[in-house]
Tab-separated table of C-alpha atoms in Angstrom:
chain	number	residue	atom	x	y	z
A	247	MET	CA	-59.770	-10.129	63.388
A	248	VAL	CA	-62.556	-12.500	62.479
A	249	LYS	CA	-65.233	-11.064	60.248
A	250	ARG	CA	-68.607	-11.210	61.973
A	251	LYS	CA	-72.080	-11.672	60.539
A	252	SER	CA	-75.417	-10.749	62.019
A	253	LYS	CA	-76.542	-14.387	62.085
A	254	SER	CA	-74.725	-17.513	63.284
A	255	GLU	CA	-71.665	-15.678	64.554
A	256	PHE	CA	-70.640	-18.847	66.356
A	257	ILE	CA	-69.271	-20.213	63.058
A	258	ASN	CA	-66.385	-17.793	63.615
A	259	TRP	CA	-65.291	-19.719	66.695
A	260	PHE	CA	-65.048	-23.227	65.163
A	261	GLY	CA	-61.355	-22.998	64.263
A	262	PRO	CA	-60.357	-20.820	67.248
A	263	LEU	CA	-62.065	-23.279	69.613
A	264	LEU	CA	-59.985	-26.176	68.291
A	265	ASP	CA	-56.847	-24.007	68.541
A	266	ALA	CA	-57.693	-23.009	72.118
A	267	LEU	CA	-58.142	-26.615	73.225
A	268	ARG	CA	-54.815	-27.549	71.657
A	269	GLU	CA	-53.155	-24.778	73.652
A	270	LEU	CA	-54.894	-25.940	76.837
A	271	GLY	CA	-53.541	-29.472	76.442
A	272	PHE	CA	-56.480	-30.908	74.423
A	273	SER	CA	-59.130	-30.303	77.096
A	274	GLY	CA	-60.561	-27.519	79.214
A	275	LYS	CA	-63.519	-26.154	81.115
A	276	PRO	CA	-66.000	-24.082	79.044
A	277	LYS	CA	-64.982	-20.764	80.627
A	278	GLU	CA	-61.293	-21.555	80.137
A	279	VAL	CA	-61.870	-22.207	76.451
A	280	SER	CA	-63.911	-19.028	75.934
A	281	ASP	CA	-61.297	-16.944	77.724
A	282	LYS	CA	-58.488	-18.480	75.655
A	283	ILE	CA	-60.340	-17.700	72.393
A	284	ALA	CA	-60.916	-14.112	73.552
A	285	GLU	CA	-57.240	-13.789	74.475
A	286	ASN	CA	-55.940	-15.308	71.234
A	287	LEU	CA	-58.160	-13.122	69.031
A	288	ASN	CA	-57.788	-10.008	71.186
A	289	LEU	CA	-61.552	-9.562	71.348
A	290	LYS	CA	-62.763	-6.258	72.770
A	291	GLU	CA	-64.390	-5.993	76.190
A	292	GLU	CA	-67.584	-4.409	74.836
A	293	PHE	CA	-68.080	-7.422	72.546
A	294	LEU	CA	-67.364	-9.922	75.316
A	295	ASP	CA	-69.838	-8.212	77.670
A	296	GLN	CA	-72.845	-8.427	75.309
A	297	THR	CA	-75.803	-10.420	76.632
A	298	LEU	CA	-78.783	-12.200	75.094
A	299	LYS	CA	-82.425	-11.381	75.836
A	300	SER	CA	-82.313	-14.086	78.515
A	301	GLY	CA	-79.484	-12.227	80.254
A	302	THR	CA	-76.829	-14.873	79.561
A	303	ASN	CA	-73.487	-13.926	78.062
A	304	LYS	CA	-73.705	-13.858	74.258
A	305	PHE	CA	-70.078	-14.779	73.521
A	306	HIS	CA	-69.993	-17.778	75.875
A	307	ASN	CA	-73.280	-18.964	74.348
A	308	GLN	CA	-71.802	-18.702	70.840
A	309	VAL	CA	-68.727	-20.685	71.873
A	310	ALA	CA	-71.003	-23.338	73.403
A	311	TRP	CA	-72.812	-23.648	70.063
A	312	ALA	CA	-69.489	-23.905	68.224
A	313	ARG	CA	-68.561	-26.720	70.586
A	314	GLN	CA	-71.901	-28.456	69.885
A	315	TYR	CA	-71.340	-28.446	66.117
A	316	LEU	CA	-67.768	-29.689	66.511
A	317	THR	CA	-69.065	-32.477	68.774
A	318	TRP	CA	-71.612	-33.509	66.135
A	319	GLU	CA	-68.786	-33.521	63.602
A	320	GLY	CA	-66.748	-35.873	65.800
A	321	LEU	CA	-64.012	-33.355	66.609
A	322	LEU	CA	-64.867	-33.047	70.318
A	323	ASP	CA	-65.666	-35.760	72.851
A	324	SER	CA	-68.946	-35.252	74.718
A	325	SER	CA	-68.552	-38.180	77.133
A	326	VAL	CA	-67.159	-36.115	80.035
A	327	ARG	CA	-69.710	-33.651	81.365
A	328	GLY	CA	-68.402	-30.160	82.111
A	329	THR	CA	-65.110	-30.677	80.250
A	330	TRP	CA	-64.496	-30.051	76.547
A	331	LYS	CA	-62.019	-32.520	75.064
A	332	LEU	CA	-60.602	-32.968	71.588
A	333	THR	CA	-60.933	-36.354	69.898
A	334	GLU	CA	-57.984	-37.770	67.984
A	335	LYS	CA	-59.629	-36.424	64.838
A	336	GLY	CA	-60.042	-33.026	66.460
A	337	LYS	CA	-56.424	-32.828	67.576
A	338	ASN	CA	-55.317	-32.872	63.945
A	339	THR	CA	-58.079	-30.751	62.415
A	340	TYR	CA	-57.562	-27.092	61.518
A	341	LEU	CA	-60.578	-25.245	60.143
A	342	ASN	CA	-60.740	-22.158	57.953
A	343	ASP	CA	-63.882	-20.058	57.448
A	344	GLU	CA	-65.095	-22.057	54.426
A	345	GLN	CA	-64.664	-25.416	56.138
A	346	SER	CA	-66.414	-24.132	59.250
A	347	ARG	CA	-69.369	-22.951	57.206
A	348	GLU	CA	-69.628	-26.321	55.451
A	349	ILE	CA	-69.873	-28.073	58.841
A	350	PHE	CA	-72.468	-25.537	59.973
A	351	LEU	CA	-74.696	-25.945	56.894
A	352	LYS	CA	-74.425	-29.740	57.041
A	353	TRP	CA	-75.685	-29.929	60.619
A	354	VAL	CA	-78.317	-27.206	60.242
A	355	ALA	CA	-79.823	-29.307	57.443
A	356	ILE	CA	-79.687	-32.451	59.596
A	357	ASN	CA	-81.315	-30.655	62.547
A	358	GLN	CA	-83.973	-29.126	60.324
A	359	LYS	CA	-84.956	-32.519	58.888
A	360	ALA	CA	-85.182	-33.976	62.383
A	361	ARG	CA	-87.575	-31.287	63.572
A	362	ILE	CA	-90.999	-31.220	61.995
A	363	ASN	CA	-92.410	-27.799	61.024
A	364	LYS	CA	-89.047	-26.099	61.557
A	365	SER	CA	-87.349	-24.303	58.693
A	366	LYS	CA	-83.585	-23.890	58.504
A	367	LEU	CA	-84.063	-20.230	59.434
A	368	ASP	CA	-86.074	-21.263	62.504
A	369	VAL	CA	-83.291	-23.606	63.593
A	370	ILE	CA	-80.627	-20.918	63.124
A	371	GLU	CA	-82.632	-18.264	64.961
A	372	GLU	CA	-83.160	-20.590	67.939
A	373	GLN	CA	-79.437	-21.168	68.097
A	374	GLU	CA	-78.799	-17.426	68.095
A	375	GLU	CA	-80.724	-16.945	71.320
A	376	ASN	CA	-80.677	-20.324	73.113
A	377	ASP	CA	-78.209	-22.633	74.798
A	378	PRO	CA	-77.195	-25.767	72.826
A	379	ASP	CA	-78.385	-28.109	75.551
A	380	SER	CA	-82.141	-27.680	75.215
A	381	VAL	CA	-82.921	-29.623	78.392
A	382	GLU	CA	-80.585	-27.508	80.496
A	383	LEU	CA	-81.881	-24.407	78.766
A	384	LYS	CA	-85.441	-25.087	79.852
A	385	ALA	CA	-84.437	-25.753	83.459
A	386	GLU	CA	-82.064	-22.807	83.592
A	387	SER	CA	-84.402	-20.344	81.928
A	388	SER	CA	-87.403	-21.256	84.060
A	389	LEU	CA	-85.428	-21.066	87.318
A	390	LEU	CA	-83.810	-17.754	86.400
A	391	GLU	CA	-87.190	-16.358	85.364
A	392	ILE	CA	-88.651	-17.432	88.700
A	393	LEU	CA	-85.775	-15.846	90.623
A	394	GLN	CA	-86.064	-12.631	88.605
A	395	SER	CA	-89.786	-12.478	89.335
A	396	LEU	CA	-89.286	-12.538	93.115
A	397	SER	CA	-89.468	-9.395	95.214
A	398	PRO	CA	-86.094	-7.906	96.205
A	399	ASN	CA	-86.576	-9.153	99.763
A	400	GLY	CA	-87.747	-12.545	98.480
A	401	PHE	CA	-84.619	-12.964	96.353
A	402	GLU	CA	-82.403	-12.062	99.317
A	403	ASN	CA	-84.146	-14.656	101.482
A	404	VAL	CA	-83.934	-17.427	98.905
A	405	CYS	CA	-80.202	-16.652	98.588
A	406	LYS	CA	-80.003	-16.946	102.392
A	407	GLU	CA	-81.513	-20.443	102.200
A	408	LEU	CA	-79.191	-21.361	99.337
A	409	LEU	CA	-76.117	-20.366	101.340
A	410	ARG	CA	-77.387	-22.338	104.342
A	411	GLU	CA	-77.771	-25.416	102.139
A	412	HIS	CA	-74.148	-24.913	101.054
A	413	ASP	CA	-72.944	-25.183	104.675
A	414	PHE	CA	-72.932	-21.503	105.658
A	415	GLU	CA	-73.978	-20.943	109.270
A	416	ASN	CA	-75.737	-18.097	111.082
A	417	VAL	CA	-76.905	-16.677	107.744
A	418	GLU	CA	-79.084	-13.588	108.093
A	419	VAL	CA	-80.537	-10.966	105.764
A	420	VAL	CA	-80.085	-7.432	107.056
A	421	GLY	CA	-83.520	-6.301	105.838
A	422	ARG	CA	-84.480	-3.110	104.120
A	423	SER	CA	-81.953	-0.902	105.917
A	424	HIS	CA	-79.119	-1.964	103.613
A	425	ASP	CA	-75.674	-1.015	104.869
A	426	GLY	CA	-73.476	0.051	101.961
A	427	GLY	CA	-74.883	-2.582	99.620
A	428	ILE	CA	-74.625	-5.411	102.143
A	429	ASP	CA	-77.730	-7.607	101.956
A	430	GLY	CA	-76.724	-10.258	104.466
A	431	TYR	CA	-73.992	-12.030	106.360
A	432	GLY	CA	-73.024	-15.492	107.558
A	433	VAL	CA	-70.168	-17.702	108.698
A	434	LEU	CA	-68.375	-20.354	106.647
A	435	GLU	CA	-66.546	-22.938	108.732
A	436	VAL	CA	-63.651	-24.431	106.766
A	437	ASN	CA	-62.704	-26.806	109.600
A	438	PRO	CA	-63.057	-26.848	113.421
A	439	PHE	CA	-60.172	-24.365	113.703
A	440	VAL	CA	-60.845	-21.982	110.815
A	441	SER	CA	-63.971	-20.038	109.904
A	442	PHE	CA	-64.705	-16.879	107.932
A	443	LYS	CA	-67.264	-14.171	108.416
A	444	VAL	CA	-68.892	-13.605	105.033
A	445	ILE	CA	-71.115	-10.824	103.742
A	446	PHE	CA	-73.181	-11.101	100.587
A	447	GLN	CA	-75.028	-8.941	98.100
A	448	CYS	CA	-77.963	-10.091	95.951
A	449	LYS	CA	-78.608	-8.525	92.539
A	450	ARG	CA	-81.830	-9.606	90.819
A	451	TYR	CA	-80.574	-8.583	87.366
A	452	LYS	CA	-81.096	-9.462	83.724
A	453	GLY	CA	-78.096	-7.366	82.730
A	454	SER	CA	-74.495	-7.250	83.909
A	455	VAL	CA	-72.951	-6.219	87.209
A	456	SER	CA	-70.279	-3.586	86.565
A	457	ARG	CA	-66.751	-3.067	87.857
A	458	SER	CA	-67.784	-0.078	89.959
A	459	GLN	CA	-70.497	-2.098	91.701
A	460	VAL	CA	-67.954	-4.746	92.673
A	461	GLY	CA	-65.619	-2.018	93.943
A	462	ASP	CA	-68.375	-0.368	95.974
A	463	PHE	CA	-69.283	-3.696	97.564
A	464	ARG	CA	-65.636	-4.344	98.493
A	465	ASN	CA	-65.422	-0.928	100.137
A	466	ALA	CA	-68.508	-1.773	102.201
A	467	MET	CA	-66.983	-5.134	103.129
A	468	ILE	CA	-63.611	-3.888	104.410
A	469	GLY	CA	-63.424	-4.102	108.183
A	470	ARG	CA	-66.666	-6.060	108.425
A	471	ALA	CA	-65.821	-9.495	107.005
A	472	GLU	CA	-63.047	-11.654	105.565
A	473	LYS	CA	-65.029	-12.713	102.494
A	474	GLY	CA	-67.587	-11.168	100.181
A	475	ILE	CA	-69.991	-12.802	97.723
A	476	ILE	CA	-72.127	-11.196	95.023
A	477	LEU	CA	-74.978	-13.363	93.726
A	478	THR	CA	-76.850	-12.291	90.598
A	479	THR	CA	-79.343	-13.735	88.150
A	480	GLY	CA	-77.472	-11.823	85.437
A	481	THR	CA	-73.810	-11.734	84.462
A	482	PHE	CA	-70.609	-9.888	85.341
A	483	THR	CA	-68.649	-7.733	82.922
A	484	ARG	CA	-65.059	-8.706	82.225
A	485	GLU	CA	-63.899	-5.631	84.117
A	486	ALA	CA	-66.047	-6.679	87.089
A	487	GLU	CA	-64.365	-10.102	87.081
A	488	LYS	CA	-60.932	-8.478	87.026
A	489	GLU	CA	-61.879	-6.133	89.862
A	490	ALA	CA	-63.154	-9.034	91.982
A	491	SER	CA	-59.771	-10.806	91.797
A	492	ARG	CA	-57.527	-7.721	91.773
A	493	ASP	CA	-54.142	-8.233	93.444
A	494	GLY	CA	-53.703	-6.524	96.786
A	495	ALA	CA	-57.434	-6.222	97.459
A	496	PRO	CA	-59.830	-8.523	99.353
A	497	GLN	CA	-61.161	-11.138	96.953
A	498	ILE	CA	-64.843	-11.091	96.012
A	499	GLU	CA	-66.579	-14.316	94.955
A	500	LEU	CA	-68.866	-13.827	91.945
A	501	VAL	CA	-71.909	-16.027	91.342
A	502	ASP	CA	-73.623	-15.328	88.014
A	503	GLY	CA	-76.971	-16.680	86.808
A	504	GLN	CA	-75.594	-19.926	85.380
A	505	LYS	CA	-73.550	-20.689	88.493
A	506	LEU	CA	-76.542	-19.767	90.654
A	507	VAL	CA	-78.670	-22.366	88.852
A	508	LYS	CA	-75.995	-25.039	89.391
A	509	MET	CA	-75.902	-24.169	93.104
A	510	PHE	CA	-79.670	-24.711	93.354
A	511	GLU	CA	-79.383	-27.966	91.413
A	512	LYS	CA	-76.495	-29.296	93.510
A	513	VAL	CA	-78.500	-29.152	96.737
A	514	GLN	CA	-81.860	-29.661	94.934
A	515	LEU	CA	-83.311	-26.527	96.486
A	516	GLY	CA	-86.531	-25.536	94.717
A	517	VAL	CA	-85.852	-27.984	91.857
A	518	ARG	CA	-86.525	-31.679	91.300
A	519	GLU	CA	-84.146	-33.984	89.468
A	520	ARG	CA	-85.411	-35.962	86.487
A	521	LYS	CA	-83.711	-38.216	83.967
A	522	VAL	CA	-83.959	-37.214	80.304
A	523	PHE	CA	-82.590	-38.901	77.189
A	524	ASP	CA	-81.679	-36.947	74.066
A	525	VAL	CA	-81.271	-38.517	70.650
A	526	ASP	CA	-77.605	-38.563	69.558
A	527	MET	CA	-78.040	-37.324	66.000
A	528	ALA	CA	-74.379	-37.804	65.144
A	529	TYR	CA	-74.661	-41.521	65.948
A	530	PHE	CA	-77.630	-42.141	63.632
A	531	GLN	CA	-76.336	-39.928	60.827
A	532	LYS	CA	-73.719	-42.506	59.821
A	533	PHE	CA	-76.470	-45.012	59.074
A	534	LYS	CA	-78.132	-42.657	56.576
A	535	ASP	CA	-75.163	-42.504	54.206
């Protein structure tokens, strides 16, 4: 088991992240990579379910930071958005704890120099609590904060509009007389011949939705609809994810805070698109040597 420290735990995932991508065929989606690391290292559920103050999953955030450092180091390719891919250098690089720490200290120093009035400790502490993509962090945090500040009925109604924008029809919120945790229903037409009745539940959380809550929602769904969706501004525990996809039981679709933000962005509901350029520090670093 990897030895953990109170600060910059993401250093522990540098080597395991490279190993995971090799096992996945040199590329993978962020969640795939995190899950593979957790599987390979046999990480405990209580560790994997920890969240940050913002409500996002702590482990996935740490792995994202590990990926960012490895990208700066030229071991991962950042050209394909949403997919983590090893470079040729990365395919043949195996990192131990000491080598990982050397990469970490190198890039902390570079980041600190690039940011006026920021100490190395400031840089590290920001990385402990924030997402590596600062632009996405600002958009995601502000939208989640707005959603969390809505009234319960307001959040249900904005979820209703979101589902409508994603091609659901006849979407309605059931109102205050909630029926077994059901907040609303709608119809999803797959094609002119096939459609599904869908019920949904909205959880305006900063924490995690538990396994039992998923199970209770499924029980309320049985006999009423073919599909169920739980939308939350928080996260889902690992056990909740397993319960949602349990064999022999109706499948429940889970939409956590990060996925919820992407759904708003995809249809540009309540958000406006803008183009932002970030400085590629790794590119300019080679001209300083």
